[in-house]
């Protein structure tokens, strides 16, 4: 993240199953919803297959006029870049060294905070997630899920690609769907070089419960129970595209429950229920070079 200039907001672990692994959150200065990119580094696992039924592209929103800066910066770090236009938006594209596709897209009037330094000034710093591109083999079934299930508005197509909108204000509200009927399905497990899921922010537990019941009522019964993720509570749903979506509600205090705003991300934090295994787990995790 030295290249992108995001702030490491939280260093913690996730324990789904029996082996702990890091869960690292990067975002803007305050780690606002809509700015977060998270990673589960697990170098001991096999590389996953990228394919359909996954989030394929992560688009980062940057201020108007900054695309050329980012192209130069990426190239100065030895990354190959491309320029293309899709769904009416110009993009500078590159791949993360792990293989995941990223893009920069200029956004208009995004007043979210940013994180500056390391050669990145406020007039270029990333404002957060602009959109994601989900690859699907089947468009109509996924469209129906997005519109009837989640409340997205169908915003039209460009070739094989479709755009959907949800919400308003400063959070990311664009979802791009890449219709790739012949693309083999990608892996769903936690594996190197793939996006496991995307998360949407919900305002409160009532909205989360209402959404879960609504989806189940439509027949989308693959909605998980509410999982306590220490800083937020989440439900997960396997969508008809194959991609996994998460609906998260931030807990009281959020990131600030165990660190101050100034010291976010400095220390490795464990949820209370893992406190007694902290030393044992920390010993299994390799040190992070920042
Ligand atoms: Fe998540």
GROMACS .gro file of C-alpha atoms and ligand atoms in nm:
model
  291
    1UNK     CA    1   0.000   0.000   0.000
    2UNK     CA    2   0.306   0.224  -0.016
    3UNK     CA    3   0.227   0.273  -0.384
    4UNK     CA    4  -0.137   0.365  -0.326
    5UNK     CA    5  -0.076   0.569  -0.012
    6UNK     CA    6  -0.365   0.429   0.189
    7UNK     CA    7  -0.347   0.434   0.568
    8UNK     CA    8  -0.316   0.108   0.761
    9UNK     CA    9  -0.621   0.150   0.985
   10UNK     CA   10  -0.630  -0.176   1.174
   11UNK     CA   11  -0.400  -0.472   1.224
   12UNK     CA   12  -0.600  -0.762   1.357
   13UNK     CA   13  -0.668  -1.131   1.302
   14UNK     CA   14  -0.959  -1.329   1.171
   15UNK     CA   15  -1.026  -1.674   1.304
   16UNK     CA   16  -1.278  -1.850   1.084
   17UNK     CA   17  -1.178  -2.211   1.126
   18UNK     CA   18  -0.880  -2.302   1.338
   19UNK     CA   19  -0.580  -2.117   1.198
   20UNK     CA   20  -0.548  -1.746   1.268
   21UNK     CA   21  -0.454  -1.513   0.988
   22UNK     CA   22  -0.402  -1.142   0.964
   23UNK     CA   23  -0.685  -0.915   0.867
   24UNK     CA   24  -0.535  -0.583   0.763
   25UNK     CA   25  -0.757  -0.284   0.686
   26UNK     CA   26  -0.644   0.008   0.474
   27UNK     CA   27  -0.840   0.325   0.411
   28UNK     CA   28  -0.845   0.701   0.442
   29UNK     CA   29  -0.742   0.894   0.753
   30UNK     CA   30  -1.046   0.792   0.959
   31UNK     CA   31  -1.102   0.456   0.790
   32UNK     CA   32  -1.447   0.565   0.675
   33UNK     CA   33  -1.688   0.318   0.524
   34UNK     CA   34  -1.646   0.337   0.149
   35UNK     CA   35  -1.271   0.390   0.177
   36UNK     CA   36  -1.166   0.045   0.298
   37UNK     CA   37  -0.963  -0.220   0.121
   38UNK     CA   38  -0.880  -0.518   0.338
   39UNK     CA   39  -0.653  -0.813   0.293
   40UNK     CA   40  -0.600  -1.154   0.450
   41UNK     CA   41  -0.234  -1.231   0.378
   42UNK     CA   42  -0.190  -1.608   0.368
   43UNK     CA   43   0.131  -1.687   0.182
   44UNK     CA   44   0.113  -2.054   0.284
   45UNK     CA   45  -0.204  -2.113   0.081
   46UNK     CA   46  -0.228  -2.197  -0.288
   47UNK     CA   47  -0.307  -1.926  -0.538
   48UNK     CA   48  -0.678  -1.916  -0.622
   49UNK     CA   49  -0.830  -1.912  -0.970
   50UNK     CA   50  -0.954  -1.579  -1.091
   51UNK     CA   51  -1.274  -1.618  -1.290
   52UNK     CA   52  -1.646  -1.550  -1.304
   53UNK     CA   53  -1.849  -1.551  -0.986
   54UNK     CA   54  -1.600  -1.319  -0.822
   55UNK     CA   55  -1.528  -0.955  -0.775
   56UNK     CA   56  -1.286  -0.901  -1.061
   57UNK     CA   57  -1.192  -0.532  -1.056
   58UNK     CA   58  -1.149  -0.283  -0.776
   59UNK     CA   59  -1.187   0.079  -0.888
   60UNK     CA   60  -1.040   0.348  -0.665
   61UNK     CA   61  -1.184   0.699  -0.679
   62UNK     CA   62  -0.936   0.984  -0.718
   63UNK     CA   63  -0.983   1.363  -0.765
   64UNK     CA   64  -1.047   1.510  -1.107
   65UNK     CA   65  -0.728   1.576  -1.301
   66UNK     CA   66  -0.516   1.322  -1.111
   67UNK     CA   67  -0.520   1.022  -1.350
   68UNK     CA   68  -0.194   1.124  -1.518
   69UNK     CA   69  -0.025   1.157  -1.177
   70UNK     CA   70  -0.131   0.804  -1.088
   71UNK     CA   71  -0.018   0.661  -1.419
   72UNK     CA   72   0.327   0.812  -1.370
   73UNK     CA   73   0.343   0.703  -1.006
   74UNK     CA   74   0.248   0.342  -1.082
   75UNK     CA   75   0.506   0.326  -1.357
   76UNK     CA   76   0.772   0.473  -1.126
   77UNK     CA   77   0.714   0.167  -0.904
   78UNK     CA   78   0.765  -0.062  -1.204
   79UNK     CA   79   0.396  -0.147  -1.256
   80UNK     CA   80   0.250  -0.183  -1.604
   81UNK     CA   81  -0.046   0.046  -1.665
   82UNK     CA   82  -0.319   0.072  -1.925
   83UNK     CA   83  -0.582   0.330  -2.012
   84UNK     CA   84  -0.934   0.237  -2.115
   85UNK     CA   85  -1.291   0.356  -2.103
   86UNK     CA   86  -1.578   0.140  -1.979
   87UNK     CA   87  -1.935   0.234  -1.896
   88UNK     CA   88  -1.858   0.597  -1.978
   89UNK     CA   89  -1.567   0.632  -1.734
   90UNK     CA   90  -1.200   0.663  -1.823
   91UNK     CA   91  -0.969   0.440  -1.618
   92UNK     CA   92  -0.601   0.389  -1.554
   93UNK     CA   93  -0.558   0.018  -1.499
   94UNK     CA   94  -0.291  -0.189  -1.330
   95UNK     CA   95  -0.253  -0.517  -1.148
   96UNK     CA   96  -0.161  -0.562  -0.786
   97UNK     CA   97   0.150  -0.784  -0.768
   98UNK     CA   98  -0.080  -1.067  -0.647
   99UNK     CA   99  -0.270  -1.042  -0.978
  100UNK     CA  100  -0.590  -0.863  -0.873
  101UNK     CA  101  -0.705  -0.601  -1.122
  102UNK     CA  102  -0.721  -0.241  -1.000
  103UNK     CA  103  -0.824   0.083  -1.166
  104UNK     CA  104  -0.819   0.452  -1.090
  105UNK     CA  105  -1.128   0.648  -1.188
  106UNK     CA  106  -1.171   1.023  -1.140
  107UNK     CA  107  -1.470   1.108  -0.925
  108UNK     CA  108  -1.650   1.439  -0.914
  109UNK     CA  109  -1.702   1.629  -0.589
  110UNK     CA  110  -1.604   1.349  -0.351
  111UNK     CA  111  -1.540   1.526  -0.022
  112UNK     CA  112  -1.446   1.219   0.177
  113UNK     CA  113  -1.120   1.255   0.365
  114UNK     CA  114  -0.797   1.107   0.237
  115UNK     CA  115  -0.451   1.016   0.365
  116UNK     CA  116  -0.155   1.204   0.232
  117UNK     CA  117   0.222   1.171   0.242
  118UNK     CA  118   0.483   0.956   0.075
  119UNK     CA  119   0.467   1.173  -0.238
  120UNK     CA  120   0.087   1.185  -0.259
  121UNK     CA  121  -0.078   1.523  -0.206
  122UNK     CA  122  -0.443   1.591  -0.122
  123UNK     CA  123  -0.522   1.684  -0.484
  124UNK     CA  124  -0.443   1.326  -0.593
  125UNK     CA  125  -0.497   1.108  -0.285
  126UNK     CA  126  -0.743   0.820  -0.311
  127UNK     CA  127  -1.088   0.908  -0.177
  128UNK     CA  128  -1.203   0.550  -0.142
  129UNK     CA  129  -1.371   0.280  -0.343
  130UNK     CA  130  -1.543   0.421  -0.650
  131UNK     CA  131  -1.692   0.088  -0.760
  132UNK     CA  132  -1.620  -0.277  -0.801
  133UNK     CA  133  -1.661  -0.490  -1.112
  134UNK     CA  134  -1.827  -0.826  -1.051
  135UNK     CA  135  -1.782  -1.095  -1.315
  136UNK     CA  136  -2.088  -1.310  -1.385
  137UNK     CA  137  -2.178  -1.573  -1.641
  138UNK     CA  138  -2.552  -1.504  -1.605
  139UNK     CA  139  -2.679  -1.148  -1.624
  140UNK     CA  140  -3.060  -1.167  -1.578
  141UNK     CA  141  -3.050  -1.371  -1.255
  142UNK     CA  142  -2.789  -1.144  -1.104
  143UNK     CA  143  -2.978  -0.832  -1.216
  144UNK     CA  144  -3.291  -0.959  -1.049
  145UNK     CA  145  -3.099  -1.019  -0.725
  146UNK     CA  146  -2.942  -0.673  -0.732
  147UNK     CA  147  -3.266  -0.488  -0.812
  148UNK     CA  148  -3.532  -0.688  -0.625
  149UNK     CA  149  -3.309  -0.822  -0.349
  150UNK     CA  150  -3.074  -0.535  -0.268
  151UNK     CA  151  -3.256  -0.233  -0.413
  152UNK     CA  152  -3.004  -0.135  -0.681
  153UNK     CA  153  -3.123   0.073  -0.977
  154UNK     CA  154  -3.037  -0.064  -1.321
  155UNK     CA  155  -2.839   0.218  -1.486
  156UNK     CA  156  -2.795   0.067  -1.830
  157UNK     CA  157  -2.539  -0.123  -2.032
  158UNK     CA  158  -2.229  -0.059  -2.239
  159UNK     CA  159  -2.162  -0.361  -2.458
  160UNK     CA  160  -2.163  -0.662  -2.226
  161UNK     CA  161  -2.113  -0.456  -1.911
  162UNK     CA  162  -2.389  -0.319  -1.691
  163UNK     CA  163  -2.396  -0.053  -1.422
  164UNK     CA  164  -2.611  -0.046  -1.112
  165UNK     CA  165  -2.650   0.232  -0.857
  166UNK     CA  166  -2.749   0.235  -0.493
  167UNK     CA  167  -2.770   0.497  -0.219
  168UNK     CA  168  -2.642   0.850  -0.232
  169UNK     CA  169  -2.394   1.080  -0.061
  170UNK     CA  170  -2.025   1.013  -0.024
  171UNK     CA  171  -2.012   0.638   0.001
  172UNK     CA  172  -1.940   0.422  -0.302
  173UNK     CA  173  -2.266   0.364  -0.482
  174UNK     CA  174  -2.170   0.217  -0.818
  175UNK     CA  175  -2.162  -0.154  -0.894
  176UNK     CA  176  -2.035  -0.265  -1.231
  177UNK     CA  177  -2.130  -0.606  -1.365
  178UNK     CA  178  -1.905  -0.766  -1.623
  179UNK     CA  179  -2.108  -1.018  -1.818
  180UNK     CA  180  -1.860  -1.290  -1.914
  181UNK     CA  181  -2.074  -1.584  -2.022
  182UNK     CA  182  -1.780  -1.804  -2.120
  183UNK     CA  183  -1.543  -1.727  -1.834
  184UNK     CA  184  -1.478  -2.030  -1.613
  185UNK     CA  185  -1.579  -1.993  -1.253
  186UNK     CA  186  -1.317  -1.861  -1.015
  187UNK     CA  187  -1.245  -2.000  -0.671
  188UNK     CA  188  -1.463  -1.913  -0.372
  189UNK     CA  189  -1.225  -2.008  -0.095
  190UNK     CA  190  -0.980  -1.781   0.080
  191UNK     CA  191  -0.687  -1.808  -0.155
  192UNK     CA  192  -0.400  -1.596  -0.275
  193UNK     CA  193  -0.461  -1.349  -0.556
  194UNK     CA  194  -0.841  -1.339  -0.552
  195UNK     CA  195  -1.108  -1.114  -0.403
  196UNK     CA  196  -1.307  -1.315  -0.151
  197UNK     CA  197  -1.602  -1.078  -0.105
  198UNK     CA  198  -1.719  -0.719  -0.098
  199UNK     CA  199  -1.891  -0.550   0.193
  200UNK     CA  200  -2.171  -0.296   0.193
  201UNK     CA  201  -2.243  -0.068   0.484
  202UNK     CA  202  -2.586  -0.072   0.649
  203UNK     CA  203  -2.702   0.191   0.900
  204UNK     CA  204  -2.816  -0.033   1.186
  205UNK     CA  205  -2.906  -0.381   1.305
  206UNK     CA  206  -3.273  -0.335   1.213
  207UNK     CA  207  -3.187  -0.264   0.850
  208UNK     CA  208  -2.960  -0.568   0.850
  209UNK     CA  209  -3.232  -0.794   0.990
  210UNK     CA  210  -3.487  -0.654   0.745
  211UNK     CA  211  -3.252  -0.722   0.454
  212UNK     CA  212  -3.183  -1.077   0.569
  213UNK     CA  213  -3.556  -1.151   0.598
  214UNK     CA  214  -3.628  -0.982   0.265
  215UNK     CA  215  -3.366  -1.191   0.084
  216UNK     CA  216  -3.482  -1.511   0.251
  217UNK     CA  217  -3.842  -1.425   0.160
  218UNK     CA  218  -3.740  -1.397  -0.204
  219UNK     CA  219  -3.588  -1.742  -0.180
  220UNK     CA  220  -3.223  -1.640  -0.144
  221UNK     CA  221  -3.175  -1.856   0.161
  222UNK     CA  222  -2.796  -1.853   0.159
  223UNK     CA  223  -2.777  -1.564   0.403
  224UNK     CA  224  -2.552  -1.628   0.703
  225UNK     CA  225  -2.632  -1.560   1.066
  226UNK     CA  226  -2.495  -1.234   1.207
  227UNK     CA  227  -2.120  -1.268   1.271
  228UNK     CA  228  -1.941  -1.051   1.524
  229UNK     CA  229  -1.635  -0.908   1.347
  230UNK     CA  230  -1.530  -0.706   1.653
  231UNK     CA  231  -1.560  -0.367   1.482
  232UNK     CA  232  -1.882  -0.444   1.294
  233UNK     CA  233  -2.148  -0.713   1.266
  234UNK     CA  234  -2.190  -0.886   0.932
  235UNK     CA  235  -2.415  -1.116   0.737
  236UNK     CA  236  -2.293  -1.279   0.416
  237UNK     CA  237  -2.494  -1.383   0.113
  238UNK     CA  238  -2.386  -1.591  -0.185
  239UNK     CA  239  -2.528  -1.406  -0.486
  240UNK     CA  240  -2.654  -1.564  -0.810
  241UNK     CA  241  -2.339  -1.438  -0.984
  242UNK     CA  242  -2.138  -1.654  -0.745
  243UNK     CA  243  -1.973  -1.353  -0.580
  244UNK     CA  244  -2.002  -1.326  -0.203
  245UNK     CA  245  -2.153  -1.006  -0.062
  246UNK     CA  246  -2.138  -0.888   0.299
  247UNK     CA  247  -2.378  -0.645   0.469
  248UNK     CA  248  -2.203  -0.486   0.765
  249UNK     CA  249  -2.318  -0.264   1.050
  250UNK     CA  250  -2.045  -0.071   1.232
  251UNK     CA  251  -2.038  -0.136   1.606
  252UNK     CA  252  -2.040   0.145   1.861
  253UNK     CA  253  -1.704   0.330   1.848
  254UNK     CA  254  -1.596   0.127   1.543
  255UNK     CA  255  -1.218   0.148   1.490
  256UNK     CA  256  -1.182   0.361   1.802
  257UNK     CA  257  -1.286   0.088   2.044
  258UNK     CA  258  -0.924  -0.013   2.102
  259UNK     CA  259  -0.708   0.265   1.950
  260UNK     CA  260  -0.719   0.642   1.916
  261UNK     CA  261  -0.762   0.808   1.579
  262UNK     CA  262  -0.395   0.910   1.582
  263UNK     CA  263  -0.264   0.563   1.662
  264UNK     CA  264  -0.492   0.357   1.437
  265UNK     CA  265  -0.319   0.054   1.292
  266UNK     CA  266  -0.003   0.071   1.503
  267UNK     CA  267  -0.047  -0.238   1.715
  268UNK     CA  268  -0.176  -0.586   1.646
  269UNK     CA  269  -0.522  -0.603   1.804
  270UNK     CA  270  -0.716  -0.911   1.905
  271UNK     CA  271  -1.088  -0.928   1.976
  272UNK     CA  272  -1.174  -0.979   2.343
  273UNK     CA  273  -1.276  -1.339   2.288
  274UNK     CA  274  -0.926  -1.422   2.160
  275UNK     CA  275  -0.734  -1.225   2.425
  276UNK     CA  276  -0.635  -1.541   2.614
  277UNK     CA  277  -0.482  -1.690   2.296
  278UNK     CA  278  -0.311  -1.368   2.191
  279UNK     CA  279   0.051  -1.473   2.257
  280UNK     CA  280   0.008  -1.817   2.103
  281UNK     CA  281  -0.148  -1.665   1.789
  282UNK     CA  282   0.096  -1.376   1.758
  283UNK     CA  283   0.383  -1.629   1.765
  284UNK     CA  284   0.236  -1.809   1.462
  285UNK     CA  285   0.205  -1.492   1.253
  286UNK     CA  286   0.503  -1.362   1.062
  287UNK     CA  287   0.611  -1.004   1.142
  288UNK     CA  288   0.473  -0.733   0.914
  289UNK     CA  289   0.724  -0.516   0.727
  290UNK     CA  290   0.565  -0.174   0.687
  291LIG    FE1  291  -1.550  -0.839   0.494
   0.00000   0.00000   0.00000
